[in-house]
Amino acid sequence: MSRISGVGVAYACGAGALWGFSFIGPLLASDAPPALVAAGRYLAYGIAALVLLAASGRLRQEGSAWRDALVLSLLGNLLYFVCLSASLQRAGVVLPTLIIGMLPVTIPLAACLLERRRPNAYQLAGFALTIAGTSLAHPQVGNYVAPDVAGGVLLAVLALGLWTAFALANARLFRHHARLDGQTWSAMQGAAALPFALALGAVSGQGVFEGLDWPRFLAVSLLMGLFGSLLANSLWNAASRHLPAAQLGPMIVAETLAGLLYGRLWSGVPWPLETWIGAALLVAGVLLAVRVPRSAPAPLGA
């Protein structure tokens, strides 16, 4: 067994801690509609990414790379985060966080389907545990009353599907644009989000700008855009240099645990026992699902 890099784990946990703020940011800016919260985040991320690309002389890239970055940014940034924000504002923190926490399971399962391979036993068992863990969780109570749990869950499932599709498409297109490094590819997607974020902000901000708590909204947007996107992505890219994919995959659980911790601190009330059990089952399911079998599963129909 290969030795785990402590530096790589530290980078991955740092990225997860920053990504976890995405699960509480929309609640801190709850006076803004979900689409406007997404617009604020990706305006901050996009402007910072554009400045970095220009400063490093990497702004000029071929048109096909920018086209793919635009599509991926719409799928994995704007649409995903609008759904996630709406889910959090409807159902609270716990259920959406646990549902999105199933990404390390849904991504390899979707890859198996696309490649016509049978999922291995670890993946199926992990998926079952994550489903069980999610079903045990309950919406947070306290200073936030979930107004539409069912709608929030459906939106979280949609967000899960969007990011699963994004992860698979991103990996394929990144391999296609082999001359681009990970930092440039991530920054291009951030910069590509700018026109979408501007349009989203103009549409969703109508009628709400006057009553908005601007200092809080701007602080949340900057924190999610600069730290939860730009810096977090950079830390994850750095972790990928120190950890192989089989070891890096489980580290995404840090995002889920951070989101749950921030939600617990924000609510100010103890979790019920079912939530603790659900979170433990989720972590166990993800760690089980990312185990690499000794032999690759056979293609479906073989």
Tab-separated table of C-alpha atoms in Angstrom:
chain	number	residue	atom	x	y	z
A	1	MET	CA	0.000	0.000	0.000
A	2	SER	CA	1.346	3.423	-0.955
A	3	ARG	CA	2.088	5.861	1.829
A	4	ILE	CA	-0.391	8.748	2.199
A	5	SER	CA	1.125	12.217	1.825
A	6	GLY	CA	0.406	14.380	4.855
A	7	VAL	CA	0.872	17.508	2.743
A	8	GLY	CA	-1.657	16.235	0.197
A	9	VAL	CA	-4.181	15.449	2.922
A	10	ALA	CA	-3.691	18.934	4.410
A	11	TYR	CA	-4.306	20.568	1.026
A	12	ALA	CA	-7.413	18.437	0.424
A	13	CYS	CA	-8.834	19.125	3.890
A	14	GLY	CA	-8.199	22.840	3.422
A	15	ALA	CA	-10.103	22.761	0.136
A	16	GLY	CA	-12.965	20.877	1.780
A	17	ALA	CA	-13.115	23.357	4.663
A	18	LEU	CA	-13.446	26.239	2.188
A	19	TRP	CA	-15.915	24.429	-0.084
A	20	GLY	CA	-18.025	23.663	2.976
A	21	PHE	CA	-18.897	27.347	3.283
A	22	SER	CA	-21.054	26.928	0.158
A	23	PHE	CA	-23.564	25.114	2.372
A	24	ILE	CA	-23.977	27.983	4.821
A	25	GLY	CA	-23.333	31.047	2.639
A	26	PRO	CA	-26.806	31.036	1.018
A	27	LEU	CA	-28.381	30.958	4.475
A	28	LEU	CA	-26.280	33.893	5.673
A	29	ALA	CA	-27.571	35.827	2.664
A	30	SER	CA	-31.117	34.485	2.957
A	31	ASP	CA	-32.654	37.883	2.118
A	32	ALA	CA	-31.353	37.444	-1.447
A	33	PRO	CA	-32.908	35.006	-3.932
A	34	PRO	CA	-30.789	31.914	-4.742
A	35	ALA	CA	-30.010	33.119	-8.276
A	36	LEU	CA	-28.650	36.416	-6.934
A	37	VAL	CA	-26.507	34.586	-4.370
A	38	ALA	CA	-25.034	32.508	-7.212
A	39	ALA	CA	-24.482	35.646	-9.298
A	40	GLY	CA	-22.594	37.350	-6.454
A	41	ARG	CA	-20.345	34.344	-5.863
A	42	TYR	CA	-19.402	33.857	-9.500
A	43	LEU	CA	-18.958	37.532	-10.194
A	44	ALA	CA	-16.303	37.591	-7.466
A	45	TYR	CA	-14.753	34.337	-8.686
A	46	GLY	CA	-14.897	35.358	-12.339
A	47	ILE	CA	-13.319	38.785	-11.882
A	48	ALA	CA	-10.507	37.355	-9.759
A	49	ALA	CA	-9.888	34.546	-12.267
A	50	LEU	CA	-9.863	36.989	-15.178
A	51	VAL	CA	-7.298	39.205	-13.411
A	52	LEU	CA	-5.080	36.184	-12.673
A	53	LEU	CA	-5.248	34.962	-16.278
A	54	ALA	CA	-4.386	38.420	-17.598
A	55	ALA	CA	-1.529	38.892	-15.109
A	56	SER	CA	0.004	35.510	-15.991
A	57	GLY	CA	-0.313	36.054	-19.743
A	58	ARG	CA	-2.619	33.045	-20.110
A	59	LEU	CA	-5.724	34.906	-21.201
A	60	ARG	CA	-5.240	34.024	-24.854
A	61	GLN	CA	-6.436	30.477	-25.420
A	62	GLU	CA	-7.958	28.742	-28.413
A	63	GLY	CA	-11.665	29.297	-29.054
A	64	SER	CA	-12.654	25.656	-28.481
A	65	ALA	CA	-11.135	25.736	-24.986
A	66	TRP	CA	-13.109	28.866	-24.073
A	67	ARG	CA	-16.286	27.350	-25.548
A	68	ASP	CA	-15.894	24.217	-23.425
A	69	ALA	CA	-15.097	26.330	-20.364
A	70	LEU	CA	-18.317	28.304	-20.930
A	71	VAL	CA	-20.434	25.141	-21.082
A	72	LEU	CA	-18.776	23.615	-18.026
A	73	SER	CA	-19.078	26.847	-16.065
A	74	LEU	CA	-22.794	27.061	-16.750
A	75	LEU	CA	-23.311	23.420	-15.761
A	76	GLY	CA	-21.005	23.037	-12.777
A	77	ASN	CA	-20.991	26.575	-11.426
A	78	LEU	CA	-24.108	28.654	-12.082
A	79	LEU	CA	-26.882	26.058	-12.490
A	80	TYR	CA	-25.464	23.790	-9.785
A	81	PHE	CA	-25.111	26.554	-7.219
A	82	VAL	CA	-28.531	28.077	-7.959
A	83	CYS	CA	-30.088	24.674	-7.236
A	84	LEU	CA	-27.959	24.179	-4.131
A	85	SER	CA	-28.741	27.653	-2.771
A	86	ALA	CA	-32.472	27.192	-3.328
A	87	SER	CA	-32.294	23.770	-1.688
A	88	LEU	CA	-30.531	25.152	1.399
A	89	GLN	CA	-32.996	28.018	1.775
A	90	ARG	CA	-35.906	25.565	1.568
A	91	ALA	CA	-34.705	22.520	3.499
A	92	GLY	CA	-31.976	23.808	5.815
A	93	VAL	CA	-28.392	22.567	5.954
A	94	VAL	CA	-28.373	18.879	6.860
A	95	LEU	CA	-30.276	17.100	4.087
A	96	PRO	CA	-28.837	19.053	1.132
A	97	THR	CA	-25.321	18.679	2.552
A	98	LEU	CA	-25.672	14.928	2.915
A	99	ILE	CA	-27.199	14.572	-0.545
A	100	ILE	CA	-24.362	16.530	-2.188
A	101	GLY	CA	-21.978	14.469	-0.060
A	102	MET	CA	-22.894	11.467	-2.187
A	103	LEU	CA	-20.811	12.835	-5.105
A	104	PRO	CA	-17.883	10.440	-4.532
A	105	VAL	CA	-20.376	7.611	-5.028
A	106	THR	CA	-22.529	8.982	-7.853
A	107	ILE	CA	-19.564	10.022	-10.023
A	108	PRO	CA	-17.971	6.557	-10.291
A	109	LEU	CA	-21.401	4.932	-10.659
A	110	ALA	CA	-22.255	7.277	-13.532
A	111	ALA	CA	-18.860	6.580	-15.081
A	112	CYS	CA	-19.602	2.862	-14.940
A	113	LEU	CA	-22.895	3.388	-16.760
A	114	LEU	CA	-21.290	5.537	-19.455
A	115	GLU	CA	-18.458	3.056	-19.953
A	116	ARG	CA	-20.833	0.080	-19.809
A	117	ARG	CA	-19.069	-1.451	-16.820
A	118	ARG	CA	-20.582	-3.172	-13.830
A	119	PRO	CA	-20.187	-1.204	-10.572
A	120	ASN	CA	-18.040	-3.124	-8.111
A	121	ALA	CA	-19.417	-4.440	-4.841
A	122	TYR	CA	-17.752	-1.671	-2.832
A	123	GLN	CA	-19.484	1.016	-4.889
A	124	LEU	CA	-22.898	-0.620	-4.531
A	125	ALA	CA	-22.470	-1.148	-0.782
A	126	GLY	CA	-21.230	2.424	-0.361
A	127	PHE	CA	-24.188	3.765	-2.298
A	128	ALA	CA	-26.575	1.811	-0.054
A	129	LEU	CA	-24.918	3.221	3.080
A	130	THR	CA	-25.084	6.804	1.807
A	131	ILE	CA	-28.781	6.400	0.985
A	132	ALA	CA	-29.389	5.010	4.472
A	133	GLY	CA	-27.426	7.852	6.065
A	134	THR	CA	-29.340	10.509	4.150
A	135	SER	CA	-32.694	8.972	5.029
A	136	LEU	CA	-31.854	9.168	8.747
A	137	ALA	CA	-31.030	12.868	8.679
A	138	HIS	CA	-33.610	15.468	9.620
A	139	PRO	CA	-33.875	19.176	8.729
A	140	GLN	CA	-32.203	21.515	11.162
A	141	VAL	CA	-34.325	23.341	13.702
A	142	GLY	CA	-33.564	26.426	15.740
A	143	ASN	CA	-33.248	29.874	14.198
A	144	TYR	CA	-34.225	28.491	10.796
A	145	VAL	CA	-37.493	26.719	9.995
A	146	ALA	CA	-37.361	24.699	6.783
A	147	PRO	CA	-40.355	25.910	4.730
A	148	ASP	CA	-40.262	23.295	1.952
A	149	VAL	CA	-38.286	20.158	2.788
A	150	ALA	CA	-39.577	18.103	-0.148
A	151	GLY	CA	-38.791	20.858	-2.645
A	152	GLY	CA	-35.377	21.367	-1.087
A	153	VAL	CA	-34.553	17.681	-1.363
A	154	LEU	CA	-35.575	17.591	-5.033
A	155	LEU	CA	-33.399	20.630	-5.758
A	156	ALA	CA	-30.470	19.019	-3.920
A	157	VAL	CA	-30.869	15.853	-6.008
A	158	LEU	CA	-30.900	18.013	-9.153
A	159	ALA	CA	-27.731	19.763	-7.962
A	160	LEU	CA	-26.155	16.367	-7.326
A	161	GLY	CA	-26.984	15.282	-10.871
A	162	LEU	CA	-25.635	18.518	-12.359
A	163	TRP	CA	-22.307	18.255	-10.584
A	164	THR	CA	-21.994	14.547	-11.347
A	165	ALA	CA	-22.428	15.348	-15.044
A	166	PHE	CA	-20.009	18.268	-14.705
A	167	ALA	CA	-17.321	16.118	-13.097
A	168	LEU	CA	-17.431	13.547	-15.901
A	169	ALA	CA	-17.534	16.151	-18.681
A	170	ASN	CA	-14.797	18.212	-17.033
A	171	ALA	CA	-12.433	15.231	-16.816
A	172	ARG	CA	-13.006	14.345	-20.468
A	173	LEU	CA	-12.575	17.897	-21.754
A	174	PHE	CA	-9.526	18.548	-19.583
A	175	ARG	CA	-7.860	15.516	-21.147
A	176	HIS	CA	-8.853	16.857	-24.566
A	177	HIS	CA	-7.145	20.197	-23.843
A	178	ALA	CA	-3.993	18.477	-22.652
A	179	ARG	CA	-1.708	21.498	-23.010
A	180	LEU	CA	-3.623	23.394	-20.287
A	181	ASP	CA	-2.619	22.945	-16.647
A	182	GLY	CA	-5.172	22.545	-13.883
A	183	GLN	CA	-4.812	26.088	-12.553
A	184	THR	CA	-5.399	27.662	-15.968
A	185	TRP	CA	-8.352	25.368	-16.704
A	186	SER	CA	-9.995	26.233	-13.387
A	187	ALA	CA	-9.380	29.973	-13.883
A	188	MET	CA	-10.818	29.827	-17.410
A	189	GLN	CA	-14.035	28.323	-16.046
A	190	GLY	CA	-14.197	31.067	-13.425
A	191	ALA	CA	-13.688	33.777	-16.032
A	192	ALA	CA	-16.220	32.091	-18.322
A	193	ALA	CA	-18.832	32.389	-15.564
A	194	LEU	CA	-18.733	36.196	-15.751
A	195	PRO	CA	-21.271	36.786	-18.564
A	196	PHE	CA	-23.668	34.254	-17.033
A	197	ALA	CA	-23.263	35.805	-13.568
A	198	LEU	CA	-23.870	39.314	-14.901
A	199	ALA	CA	-27.043	38.237	-16.701
A	200	LEU	CA	-28.233	36.248	-13.680
A	201	GLY	CA	-27.633	39.189	-11.361
A	202	ALA	CA	-29.490	41.607	-13.627
A	203	VAL	CA	-32.539	39.329	-13.868
A	204	SER	CA	-32.703	38.041	-10.292
A	205	GLY	CA	-31.877	41.386	-8.679
A	206	GLN	CA	-34.920	43.203	-10.012
A	207	GLY	CA	-37.040	44.416	-7.124
A	208	VAL	CA	-34.698	43.173	-4.360
A	209	PHE	CA	-31.673	45.475	-4.605
A	210	GLU	CA	-33.213	48.183	-2.405
A	211	GLY	CA	-34.051	45.890	0.495
A	212	LEU	CA	-30.828	43.879	0.345
A	213	ASP	CA	-28.402	43.795	3.263
A	214	TRP	CA	-25.515	44.869	1.023
A	215	PRO	CA	-22.592	44.555	3.498
A	216	ARG	CA	-23.590	40.985	4.347
A	217	PHE	CA	-24.343	40.057	0.728
A	218	LEU	CA	-21.001	41.408	-0.515
A	219	ALA	CA	-19.105	39.705	2.309
A	220	VAL	CA	-20.754	36.353	1.566
A	221	SER	CA	-20.148	36.759	-2.187
A	222	LEU	CA	-16.465	37.554	-1.700
A	223	LEU	CA	-15.964	34.749	0.810
A	224	MET	CA	-17.574	32.153	-1.450
A	225	GLY	CA	-16.055	33.500	-4.670
A	226	LEU	CA	-12.473	34.133	-3.568
A	227	PHE	CA	-12.070	31.516	-0.859
A	228	GLY	CA	-14.787	28.941	-1.595
A	229	SER	CA	-13.997	28.831	-5.321
A	230	LEU	CA	-10.629	30.291	-6.339
A	231	LEU	CA	-8.515	29.330	-3.318
A	232	ALA	CA	-10.340	26.048	-2.651
A	233	ASN	CA	-9.856	24.909	-6.253
A	234	SER	CA	-6.166	25.803	-6.065
A	235	LEU	CA	-5.746	23.784	-2.874
A	236	TRP	CA	-7.503	20.793	-4.427
A	237	ASN	CA	-5.261	21.010	-7.505
A	238	ALA	CA	-2.241	21.100	-5.193
A	239	ALA	CA	-3.553	18.041	-3.338
A	240	SER	CA	-3.851	16.169	-6.637
A	241	ARG	CA	-0.087	16.548	-7.110
A	242	HIS	CA	0.599	14.742	-3.830
A	243	LEU	CA	-2.167	12.118	-3.765
A	244	PRO	CA	-3.175	9.517	-6.360
A	245	ALA	CA	-6.813	9.517	-7.452
A	246	ALA	CA	-7.668	6.511	-5.254
A	247	GLN	CA	-6.521	8.412	-2.151
A	248	LEU	CA	-7.735	11.832	-3.243
A	249	GLY	CA	-11.322	10.680	-3.836
A	250	PRO	CA	-12.192	10.033	-0.173
A	251	MET	CA	-10.856	13.458	0.788
A	252	ILE	CA	-13.955	15.112	-0.733
A	253	VAL	CA	-15.726	13.969	2.437
A	254	ALA	CA	-14.001	16.919	4.139
A	255	GLU	CA	-16.364	19.240	2.250
A	256	THR	CA	-19.421	17.409	3.556
A	257	LEU	CA	-18.152	17.310	7.127
A	258	ALA	CA	-17.256	21.015	6.991
A	259	GLY	CA	-20.720	21.869	5.658
A	260	LEU	CA	-22.360	19.873	8.436
A	261	LEU	CA	-20.142	21.485	11.081
A	262	TYR	CA	-20.853	25.009	9.816
A	263	GLY	CA	-24.567	24.208	9.737
A	264	ARG	CA	-24.440	22.924	13.284
A	265	LEU	CA	-22.626	26.074	14.485
A	266	TRP	CA	-25.020	28.333	12.598
A	267	SER	CA	-28.180	26.684	13.958
A	268	GLY	CA	-26.980	26.892	17.548
A	269	VAL	CA	-28.935	23.803	18.621
A	270	PRO	CA	-27.807	20.190	19.180
A	271	TRP	CA	-28.366	17.665	16.430
A	272	PRO	CA	-30.670	14.740	17.055
A	273	LEU	CA	-29.032	11.326	17.287
A	274	GLU	CA	-30.366	10.390	13.842
A	275	THR	CA	-28.340	13.181	12.231
A	276	TRP	CA	-25.106	11.962	13.825
A	277	ILE	CA	-25.822	8.411	12.708
A	278	GLY	CA	-26.714	9.611	9.212
A	279	ALA	CA	-23.472	11.587	8.910
A	280	ALA	CA	-21.438	8.584	10.123
A	281	LEU	CA	-23.148	6.297	7.585
A	282	LEU	CA	-22.460	8.808	4.817
A	283	VAL	CA	-18.747	8.937	5.618
A	284	ALA	CA	-18.565	5.153	5.899
A	285	GLY	CA	-20.389	4.742	2.598
A	286	VAL	CA	-18.082	7.135	0.748
A	287	LEU	CA	-14.916	5.571	2.169
A	288	LEU	CA	-16.219	2.148	1.167
A	289	ALA	CA	-17.301	3.222	-2.312
A	290	VAL	CA	-13.921	4.676	-3.279
A	291	ARG	CA	-12.026	1.461	-2.551
A	292	VAL	CA	-10.289	0.256	-5.693
A	293	PRO	CA	-10.845	-3.426	-6.522
A	294	ARG	CA	-7.911	-5.558	-7.581
A	295	SER	CA	-9.408	-6.147	-10.994
A	296	ALA	CA	-11.523	-3.812	-13.070
A	297	PRO	CA	-15.173	-4.813	-13.483
A	298	ALA	CA	-16.161	-6.349	-16.792
A	299	PRO	CA	-18.078	-4.301	-19.372
A	300	LEU	CA	-21.848	-4.673	-19.288
A	301	GLY	CA	-23.008	-7.292	-21.707
A	302	ALA	CA	-19.590	-8.933	-21.990
